[in-house]
Short mmCIF file of C-alpha atoms in Angstrom, two decimals:
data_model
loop_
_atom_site.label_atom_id
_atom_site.label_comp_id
_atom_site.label_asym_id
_atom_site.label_seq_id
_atom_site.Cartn_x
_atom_site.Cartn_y
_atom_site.Cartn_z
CA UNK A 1 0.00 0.00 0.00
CA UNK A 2 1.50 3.38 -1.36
CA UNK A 3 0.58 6.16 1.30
CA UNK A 4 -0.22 9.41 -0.58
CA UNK A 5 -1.38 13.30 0.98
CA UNK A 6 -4.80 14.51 0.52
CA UNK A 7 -3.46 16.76 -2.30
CA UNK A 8 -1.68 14.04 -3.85
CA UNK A 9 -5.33 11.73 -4.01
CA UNK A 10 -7.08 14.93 -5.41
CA UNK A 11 -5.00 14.73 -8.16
CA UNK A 12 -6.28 11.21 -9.56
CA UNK A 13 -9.63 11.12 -7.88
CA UNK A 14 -12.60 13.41 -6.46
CA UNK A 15 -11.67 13.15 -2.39
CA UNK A 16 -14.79 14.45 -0.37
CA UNK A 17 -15.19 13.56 3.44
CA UNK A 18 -17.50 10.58 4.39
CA UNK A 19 -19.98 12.89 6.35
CA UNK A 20 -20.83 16.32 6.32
CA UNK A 21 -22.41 18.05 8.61
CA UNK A 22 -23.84 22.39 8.93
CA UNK A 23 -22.03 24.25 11.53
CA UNK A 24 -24.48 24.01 14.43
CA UNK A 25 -25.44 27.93 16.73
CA UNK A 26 -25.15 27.66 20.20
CA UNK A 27 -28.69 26.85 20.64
CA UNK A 28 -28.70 24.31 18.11
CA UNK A 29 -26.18 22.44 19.86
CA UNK A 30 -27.84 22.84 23.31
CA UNK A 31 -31.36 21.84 21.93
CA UNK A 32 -29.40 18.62 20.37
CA UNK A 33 -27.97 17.45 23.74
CA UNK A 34 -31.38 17.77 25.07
CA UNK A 35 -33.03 15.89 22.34
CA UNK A 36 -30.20 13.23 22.79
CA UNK A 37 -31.75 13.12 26.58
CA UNK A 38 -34.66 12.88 25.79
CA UNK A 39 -34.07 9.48 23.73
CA UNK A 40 -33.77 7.66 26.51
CA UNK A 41 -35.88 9.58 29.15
CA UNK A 42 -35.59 6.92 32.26
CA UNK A 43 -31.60 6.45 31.66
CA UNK A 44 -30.30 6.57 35.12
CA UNK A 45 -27.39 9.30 34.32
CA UNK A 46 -24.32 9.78 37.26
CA UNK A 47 -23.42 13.36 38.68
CA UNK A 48 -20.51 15.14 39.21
CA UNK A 49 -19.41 15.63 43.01
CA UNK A 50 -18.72 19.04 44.27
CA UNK A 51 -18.18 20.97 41.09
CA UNK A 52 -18.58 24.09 42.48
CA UNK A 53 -15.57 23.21 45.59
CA UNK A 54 -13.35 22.33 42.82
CA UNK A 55 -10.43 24.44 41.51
CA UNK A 56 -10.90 25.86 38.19
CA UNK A 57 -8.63 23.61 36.64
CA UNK A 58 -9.96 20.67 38.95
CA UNK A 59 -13.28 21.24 37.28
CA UNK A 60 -12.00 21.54 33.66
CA UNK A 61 -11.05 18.20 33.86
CA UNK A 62 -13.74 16.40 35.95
CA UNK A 63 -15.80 14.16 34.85
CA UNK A 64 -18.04 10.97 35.43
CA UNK A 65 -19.03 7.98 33.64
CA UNK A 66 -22.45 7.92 32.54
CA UNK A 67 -23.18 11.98 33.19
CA UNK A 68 -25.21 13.97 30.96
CA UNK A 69 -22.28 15.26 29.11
CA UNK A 70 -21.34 11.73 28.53
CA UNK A 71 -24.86 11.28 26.31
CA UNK A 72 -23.76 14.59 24.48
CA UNK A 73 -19.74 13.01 23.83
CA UNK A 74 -21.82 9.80 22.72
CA UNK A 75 -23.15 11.24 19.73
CA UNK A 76 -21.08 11.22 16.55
CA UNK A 77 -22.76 14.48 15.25
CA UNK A 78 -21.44 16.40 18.26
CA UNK A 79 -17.95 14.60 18.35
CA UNK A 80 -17.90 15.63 14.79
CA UNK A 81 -18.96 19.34 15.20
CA UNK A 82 -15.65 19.38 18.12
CA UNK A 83 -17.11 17.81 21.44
CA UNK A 84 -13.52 16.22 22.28
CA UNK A 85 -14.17 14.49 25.33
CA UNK A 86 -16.67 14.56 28.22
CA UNK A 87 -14.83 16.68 30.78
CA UNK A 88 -16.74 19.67 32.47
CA UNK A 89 -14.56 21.70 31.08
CA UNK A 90 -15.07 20.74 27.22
CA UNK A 91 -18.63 20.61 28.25
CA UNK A 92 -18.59 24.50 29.26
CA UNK A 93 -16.40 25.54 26.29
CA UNK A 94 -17.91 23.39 23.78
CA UNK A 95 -21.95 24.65 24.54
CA UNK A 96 -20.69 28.04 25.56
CA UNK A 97 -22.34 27.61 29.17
CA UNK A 98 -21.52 29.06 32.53
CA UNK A 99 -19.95 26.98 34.99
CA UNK A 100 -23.57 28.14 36.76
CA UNK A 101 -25.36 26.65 34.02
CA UNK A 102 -23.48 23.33 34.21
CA UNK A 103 -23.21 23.00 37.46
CA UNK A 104 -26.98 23.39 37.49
CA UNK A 105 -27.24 20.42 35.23
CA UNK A 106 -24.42 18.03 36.44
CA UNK A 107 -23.77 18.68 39.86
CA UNK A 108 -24.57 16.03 42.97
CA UNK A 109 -25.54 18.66 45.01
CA UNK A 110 -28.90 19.50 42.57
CA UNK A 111 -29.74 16.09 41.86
CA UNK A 112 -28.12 13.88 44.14
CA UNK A 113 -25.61 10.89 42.90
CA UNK A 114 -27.96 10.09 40.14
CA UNK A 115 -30.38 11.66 38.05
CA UNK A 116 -33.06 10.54 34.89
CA UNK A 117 -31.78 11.48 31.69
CA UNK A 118 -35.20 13.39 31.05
CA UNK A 119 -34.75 15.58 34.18
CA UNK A 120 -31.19 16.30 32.96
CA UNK A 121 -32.87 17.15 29.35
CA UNK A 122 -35.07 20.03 30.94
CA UNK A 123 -32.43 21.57 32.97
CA UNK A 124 -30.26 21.72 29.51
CA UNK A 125 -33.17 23.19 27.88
CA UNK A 126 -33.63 25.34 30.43
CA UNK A 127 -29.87 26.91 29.88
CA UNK A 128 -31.70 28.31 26.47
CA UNK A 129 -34.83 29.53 28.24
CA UNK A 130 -32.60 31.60 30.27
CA UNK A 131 -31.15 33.24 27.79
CA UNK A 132 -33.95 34.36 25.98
CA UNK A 133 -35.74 35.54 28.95
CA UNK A 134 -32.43 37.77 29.76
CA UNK A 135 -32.28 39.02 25.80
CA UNK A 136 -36.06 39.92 26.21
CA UNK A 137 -34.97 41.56 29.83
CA UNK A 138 -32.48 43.60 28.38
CA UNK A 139 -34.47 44.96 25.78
CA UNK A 140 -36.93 46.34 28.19
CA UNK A 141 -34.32 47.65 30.72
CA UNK A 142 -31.33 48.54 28.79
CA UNK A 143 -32.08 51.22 25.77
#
C-alpha cells in the first residue's frame, strides 16, 4: 500500500469527506444534547461531586461515567462538530455555558448521585430559556 497526501489523491480522484455536517449555533447544539436526553428519558445518568468546591482547573477536567455530558460526547454528530471528550470543562467551552449553568445540570448537590436522563434534558433546555428571557430583559431595561 503506497501512502499518498490529501493533495496528492485529489489529483487522480474526487476526495470528499465521508460525512458532512452544517455548523451548528449555540442553541442548536444545546437543543441537540437535550433531544439526545430525551431518547432515553428513564436512563439513570451519574453526577458530578462538588463541582462548584473544585479548583478551576480541577473542574475543567472532571468528569463521570455515565453523566449527561457523557450522552452529548456519545453522539457522533457532536464529536464531529468538536465535542472532544466529556470533561466539564469541554462541556462549558464546547456549549458556551456558565460553569452556573453546568453546574446546574451536572452537579450532585442539585440532583443527588444520580439523576433521569429526562430531568437532565429540561435543565439543559432550560440553559436556552434563560437566555432568551435575559435578551427579552435587556431589551426592556437597557435602551
Amino acid at each position: 500500500m503506497r501512502h499518498q497526501t490529501l493533495d496528492q489523491l485529489q489529483t487522480i480522484a474526487k476526495v470528499e469527506p465521508s460525512a458532512t455536517y452544517p455548523v451548528m449555533t449555540r442553541t442548536q447544539r444545546i437543543e441537540r444534547w437535550a433531544d439526545l436526553l430525551e431518547q432515553n428519558p428513564r436512563r439513570c445518568l451519574g453526577a458530578l461531586s462538588g463541582t462548584e468546591y473544585l479548583s478551576p482547573e480541577a473542574r475543567a477536567v472532571a468528569r463521570g461515567a455515565g453523566s449527561p455530558i457523557t450522552v452529548a460526547y456519545e453522539d457522533p454528530v457532536l464529536r464531529a462538530m468538536g465535542l472532544k471528550d466529556d470533561t466539564y470543562g469541554e462541556a462549558k467551552r464546547f456549549f458556551e455555558l456558565s460553569d452556573w449553568q453546568l453546574h446546574n445540570i451536572v452537579c450532585h448537590c442539585q440532583v443527588g448521585a444520580t439523576m433521569q436522563a429526562r430531568w437532565a434534558a429540561a435543565r439543559v433546555r432550560r440553559t436556552i430559556v434563560g437566555n432568551r428571557l435575559l435578551a427579552w430583559l435587556r431589551t426592556k431595561f437597557v435602551h
